[in-house]
Each structure stands twice: as C-alpha cells, then as structure tokens.
Tab-separated table of C-alpha atoms in Angstrom:
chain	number	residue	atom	x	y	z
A	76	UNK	CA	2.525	16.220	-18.874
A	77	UNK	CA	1.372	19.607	-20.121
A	78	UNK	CA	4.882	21.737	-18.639
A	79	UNK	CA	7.290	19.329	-19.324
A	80	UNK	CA	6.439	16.039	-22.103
A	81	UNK	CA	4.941	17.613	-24.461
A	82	UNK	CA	6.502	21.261	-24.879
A	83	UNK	CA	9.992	19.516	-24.454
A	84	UNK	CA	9.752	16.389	-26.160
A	85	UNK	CA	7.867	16.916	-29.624
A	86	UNK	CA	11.190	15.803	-31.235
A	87	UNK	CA	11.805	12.849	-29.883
A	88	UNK	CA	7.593	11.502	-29.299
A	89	UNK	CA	7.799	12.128	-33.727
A	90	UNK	CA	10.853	10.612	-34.070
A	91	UNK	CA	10.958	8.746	-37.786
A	92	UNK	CA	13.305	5.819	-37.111
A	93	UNK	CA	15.398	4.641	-39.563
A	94	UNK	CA	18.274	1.982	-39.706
A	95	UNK	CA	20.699	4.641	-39.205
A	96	UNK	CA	18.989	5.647	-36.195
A	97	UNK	CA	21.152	5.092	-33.127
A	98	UNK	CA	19.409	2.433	-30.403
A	99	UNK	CA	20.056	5.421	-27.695
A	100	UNK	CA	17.292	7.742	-29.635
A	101	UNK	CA	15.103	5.143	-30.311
A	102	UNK	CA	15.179	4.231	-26.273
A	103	UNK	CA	14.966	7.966	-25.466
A	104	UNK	CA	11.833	7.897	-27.947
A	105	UNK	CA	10.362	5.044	-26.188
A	106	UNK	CA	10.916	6.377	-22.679
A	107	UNK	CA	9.089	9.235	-23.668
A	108	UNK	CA	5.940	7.348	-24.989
A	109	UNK	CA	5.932	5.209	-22.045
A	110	UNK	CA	6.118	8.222	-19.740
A	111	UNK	CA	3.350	10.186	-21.845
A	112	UNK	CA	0.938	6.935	-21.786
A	113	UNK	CA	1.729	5.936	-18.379
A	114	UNK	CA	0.849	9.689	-17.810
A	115	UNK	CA	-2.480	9.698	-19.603
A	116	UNK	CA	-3.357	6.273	-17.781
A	117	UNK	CA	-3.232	8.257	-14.363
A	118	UNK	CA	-5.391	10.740	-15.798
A	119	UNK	CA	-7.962	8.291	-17.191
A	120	UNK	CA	-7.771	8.403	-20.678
A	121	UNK	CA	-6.998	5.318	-22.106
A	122	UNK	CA	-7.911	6.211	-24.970
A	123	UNK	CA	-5.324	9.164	-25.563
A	124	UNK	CA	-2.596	6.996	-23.744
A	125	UNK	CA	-2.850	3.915	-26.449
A	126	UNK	CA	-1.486	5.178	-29.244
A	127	UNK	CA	1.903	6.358	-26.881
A	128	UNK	CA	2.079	3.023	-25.682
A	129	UNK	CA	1.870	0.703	-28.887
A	130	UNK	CA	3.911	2.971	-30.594
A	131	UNK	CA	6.719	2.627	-27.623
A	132	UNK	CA	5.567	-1.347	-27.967
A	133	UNK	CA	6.689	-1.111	-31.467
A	134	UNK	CA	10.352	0.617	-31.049
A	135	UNK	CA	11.108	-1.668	-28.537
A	136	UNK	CA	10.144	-4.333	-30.776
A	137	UNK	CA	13.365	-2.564	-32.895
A	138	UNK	CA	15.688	-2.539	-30.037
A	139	UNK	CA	14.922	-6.334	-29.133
A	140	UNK	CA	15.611	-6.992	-32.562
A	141	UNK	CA	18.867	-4.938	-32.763
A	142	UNK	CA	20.094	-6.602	-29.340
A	143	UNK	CA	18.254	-9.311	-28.294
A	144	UNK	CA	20.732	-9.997	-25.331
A	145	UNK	CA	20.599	-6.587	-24.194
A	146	UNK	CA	18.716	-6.745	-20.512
A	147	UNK	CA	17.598	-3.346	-20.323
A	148	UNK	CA	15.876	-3.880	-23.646
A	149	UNK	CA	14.596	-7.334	-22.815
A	150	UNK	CA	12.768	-5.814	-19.607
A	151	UNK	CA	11.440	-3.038	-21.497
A	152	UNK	CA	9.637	-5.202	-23.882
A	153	UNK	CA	8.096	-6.933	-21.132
A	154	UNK	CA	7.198	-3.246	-19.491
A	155	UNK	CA	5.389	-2.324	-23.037
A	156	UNK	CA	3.008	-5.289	-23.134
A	157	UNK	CA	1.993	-4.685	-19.805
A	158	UNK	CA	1.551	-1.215	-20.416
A	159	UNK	CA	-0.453	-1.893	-23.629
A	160	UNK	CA	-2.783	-4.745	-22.098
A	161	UNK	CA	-3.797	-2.454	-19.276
A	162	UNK	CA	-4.563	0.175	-21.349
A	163	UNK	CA	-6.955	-2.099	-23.405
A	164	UNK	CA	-8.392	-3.653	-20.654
A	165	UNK	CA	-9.224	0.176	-19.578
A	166	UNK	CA	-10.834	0.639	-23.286
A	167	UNK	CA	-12.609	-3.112	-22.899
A	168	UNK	CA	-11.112	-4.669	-25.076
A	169	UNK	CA	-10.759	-7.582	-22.754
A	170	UNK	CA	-9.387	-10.363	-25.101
A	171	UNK	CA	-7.005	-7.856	-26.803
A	172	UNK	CA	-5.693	-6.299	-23.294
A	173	UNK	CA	-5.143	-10.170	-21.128
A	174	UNK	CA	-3.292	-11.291	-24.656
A	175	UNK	CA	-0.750	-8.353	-24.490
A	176	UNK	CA	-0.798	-9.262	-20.554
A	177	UNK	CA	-0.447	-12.982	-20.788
A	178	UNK	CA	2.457	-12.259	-23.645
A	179	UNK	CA	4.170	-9.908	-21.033
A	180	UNK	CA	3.968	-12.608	-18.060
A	181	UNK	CA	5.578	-14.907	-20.478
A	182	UNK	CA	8.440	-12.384	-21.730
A	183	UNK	CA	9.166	-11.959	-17.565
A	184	UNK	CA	8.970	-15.669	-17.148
A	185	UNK	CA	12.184	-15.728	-18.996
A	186	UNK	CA	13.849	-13.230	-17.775
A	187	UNK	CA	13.606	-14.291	-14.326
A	188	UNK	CA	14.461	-17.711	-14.926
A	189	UNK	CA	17.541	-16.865	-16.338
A	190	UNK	CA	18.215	-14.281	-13.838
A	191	UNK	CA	16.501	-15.326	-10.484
A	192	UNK	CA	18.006	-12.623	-8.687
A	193	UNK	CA	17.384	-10.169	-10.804
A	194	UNK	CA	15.213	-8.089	-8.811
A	195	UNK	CA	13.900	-5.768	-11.952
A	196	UNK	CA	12.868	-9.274	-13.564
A	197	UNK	CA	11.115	-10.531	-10.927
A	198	UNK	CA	9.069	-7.414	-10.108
A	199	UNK	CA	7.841	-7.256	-13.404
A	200	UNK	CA	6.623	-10.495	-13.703
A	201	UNK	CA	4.496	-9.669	-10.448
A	202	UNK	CA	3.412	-6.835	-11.889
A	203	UNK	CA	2.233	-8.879	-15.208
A	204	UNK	CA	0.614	-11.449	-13.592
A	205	UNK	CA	-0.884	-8.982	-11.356
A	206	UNK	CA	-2.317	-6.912	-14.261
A	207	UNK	CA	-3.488	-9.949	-16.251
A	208	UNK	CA	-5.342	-11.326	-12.954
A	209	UNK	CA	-7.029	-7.817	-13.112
A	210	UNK	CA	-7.913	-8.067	-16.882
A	211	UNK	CA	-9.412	-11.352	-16.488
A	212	UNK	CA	-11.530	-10.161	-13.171
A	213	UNK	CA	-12.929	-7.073	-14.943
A	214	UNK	CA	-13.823	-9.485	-18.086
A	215	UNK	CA	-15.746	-11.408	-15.899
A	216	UNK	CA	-17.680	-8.443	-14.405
A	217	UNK	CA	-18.621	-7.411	-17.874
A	218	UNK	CA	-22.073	-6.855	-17.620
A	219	UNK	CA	-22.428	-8.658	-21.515
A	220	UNK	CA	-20.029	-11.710	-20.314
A	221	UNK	CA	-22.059	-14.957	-20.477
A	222	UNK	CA	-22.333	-16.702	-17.179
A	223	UNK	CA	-20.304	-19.498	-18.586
A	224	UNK	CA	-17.543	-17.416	-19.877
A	225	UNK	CA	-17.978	-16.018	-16.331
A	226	UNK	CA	-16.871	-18.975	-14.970
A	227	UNK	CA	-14.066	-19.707	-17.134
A	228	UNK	CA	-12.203	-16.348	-16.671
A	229	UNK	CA	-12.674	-16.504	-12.677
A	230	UNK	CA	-10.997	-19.697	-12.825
A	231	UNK	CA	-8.389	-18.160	-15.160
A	232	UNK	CA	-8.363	-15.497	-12.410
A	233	UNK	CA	-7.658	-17.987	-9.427
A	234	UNK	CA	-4.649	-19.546	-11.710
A	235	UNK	CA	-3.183	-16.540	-12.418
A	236	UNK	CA	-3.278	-15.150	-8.773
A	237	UNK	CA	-2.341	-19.020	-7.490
A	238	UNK	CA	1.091	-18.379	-9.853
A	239	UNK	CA	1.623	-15.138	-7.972
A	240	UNK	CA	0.833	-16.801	-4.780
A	241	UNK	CA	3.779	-18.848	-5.411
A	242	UNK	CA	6.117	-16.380	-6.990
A	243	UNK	CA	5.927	-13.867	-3.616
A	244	UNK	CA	6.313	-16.927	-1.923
A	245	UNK	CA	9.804	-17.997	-3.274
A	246	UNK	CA	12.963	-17.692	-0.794
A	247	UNK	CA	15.352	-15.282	-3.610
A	248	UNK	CA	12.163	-12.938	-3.803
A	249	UNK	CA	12.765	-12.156	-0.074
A	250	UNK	CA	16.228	-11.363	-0.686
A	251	UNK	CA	15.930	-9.058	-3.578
A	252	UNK	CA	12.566	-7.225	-3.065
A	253	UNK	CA	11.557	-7.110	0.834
A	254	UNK	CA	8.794	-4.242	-0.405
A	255	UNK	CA	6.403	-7.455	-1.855
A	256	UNK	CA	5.405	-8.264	1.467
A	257	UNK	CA	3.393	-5.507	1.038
A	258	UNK	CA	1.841	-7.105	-2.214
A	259	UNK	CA	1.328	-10.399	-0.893
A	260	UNK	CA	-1.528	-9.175	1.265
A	261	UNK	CA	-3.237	-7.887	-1.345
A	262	UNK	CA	-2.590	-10.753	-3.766
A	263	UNK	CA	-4.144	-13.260	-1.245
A	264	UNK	CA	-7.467	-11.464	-0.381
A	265	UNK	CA	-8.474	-10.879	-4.601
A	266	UNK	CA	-7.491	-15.098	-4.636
A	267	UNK	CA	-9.726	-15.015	-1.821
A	268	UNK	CA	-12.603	-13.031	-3.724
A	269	UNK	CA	-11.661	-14.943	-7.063
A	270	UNK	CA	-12.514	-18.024	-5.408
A	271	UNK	CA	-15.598	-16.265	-4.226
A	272	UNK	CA	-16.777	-15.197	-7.531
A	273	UNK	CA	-15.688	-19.060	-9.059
A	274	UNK	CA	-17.566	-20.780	-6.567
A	275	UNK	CA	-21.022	-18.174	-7.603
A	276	UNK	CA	-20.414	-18.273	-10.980
C-alpha cells in the first residue's frame, strides 16, 4: 500500500472522469480503488477503505452503463457491492452493509444463471451470500439489537447460508471450482451455529 498504490497511482485513484474518458482508464481507476480498499480492509480500517470502495462502486456504475453486456464489467459490479457492504458491516452500519450485500447476491444471481459455468460468476455469488450471511450474524450479535430483531436476522442468517448450502451443492459447481469443497465445511458448521443462535433467540 504505502511502496507501491499510493506513490504510483495518485493519477489514476484522482482520476476526473468525463464522457471522453476511455472505459480502459476508468477500469484501471477502479482496480486501483478496489485494490487500495481491499488493502485498508486487511489492515482494519474500514473507515479509510470506504471512501476507495464507493467511489470504485460508482465508476463501475459508469462502465455498466457504457456496456451493460460487457462480463468483465458485469462481475465487477457485483465485486463492488460486496466490497462496499463488508466494509459497512465493519463500520456497523448493519442495514446499510447486508443492503449493498443482498444487492450484490442478486447482481451474481444473474450472472450465473445465464452463465452456469462460468466459474468467476459462481464464486462470487458464494462469496456474496457468504458475506451477507456474515452481516446478518454480526447484526444479530449487536449488543443494542432487540431480542426480536435477534430472531429475525438469525433466521435471515439460516436462509441465506441454506441458499449457499444448495449452491456448493450443485453438480456444474464441482466441475468448475473443485477449491469450494473447502468452503462447504465451513458453510455447514455457521448453518449449524445459526440454527443454534435461532433456536436461543
């Protein structure tokens, strides 16, 4: 972040797009917020890593616009909600974060239905539902949530994880992305706990 991003990017992280600015620039722009946020995420500052990732949110917005049946844009849009929500979930802004999430899970939903073996397509909407599952289960640990609103997002939790369930579960996944056996595990023990926590709430 500090010897590479930032000393060698300033250009292109305040880049002013215009109309006549090409759609390569604006992606290169967007990478680089992504990468910055993403980076500022591992380092545990949410706060610092927002405004990268809402402003790479908003330039793909422009691509999508520019070429909605461009694929590489399409999954990048999906990649920039998820990417937002988390970070808002990290700053508690629960309802604000599982929207963003629940937007990106439905963004991937289409992708992979047109594309079922499109393995890019159907690891991100893992990864969305994933992350919103996680939004949801850190809502309902809140210490201000409500007991009844506790209830209602571990249930949300158990759906969301149940729709995951499924998705590892489906024969083309197998095919295209061996490496989520490794997620399945891990899927099906936090349905386990959600369950748990559902059943106490």
């Amino acid at each position: 972040l500090e010897n590479y991003y930032l000393p060698n990017a300033g250009d292109l992280l305040e880049l002013q797009v215009s109309p006549e600015t090409t759609s390569d620039r604006v992606h290169m722009s967007l990478v680089l917020h992504l990468l910055v946020g993403g980076s500022r995420m591992e380092l545990g500052e949410p706060a610092e890593a927002l405004p990268h990732l809402e402003q790479a949110l908003g330039l793909t917005r422009m691509l999508v616009d520019r070429e909605p049946n461009n694929a590489r844009y399409a999954r990048d849009w999906v990649g920039a909600h998820r990417s937002v929500g988390v970070a808002l979930v990290g700053l508690g802004r629960f309802a604000e974060g599982r929207k963003k999430l629940e937007e990106g899970v439905r963004l991937a939903e289409n992708l992979a239905t047109r594309d079922p073996m499109n393995g890019a397509a159907q690891a991100q909407l893992i990864e969305c539902l994933h992350e919103w599952a996680k939004g949801s289960a850190k809502a309902a640990s809140a210490a201000k949530t409500t007991p009844a609103r506790q209830a209602e997002l571990w249930r949300e939790v158990v759906q969301i994880l149940t729709r995951g369930e499924k998705r590892l579960a489906a024969p083309e996944l197998e095919r295209i992305k061996p490496q989520f056996r490794d997620t399945a595990p891990e899927v099906n023990q936090e349905l386990r706990e959600a369950r748990s926590a559902l059943a106490n709430a």
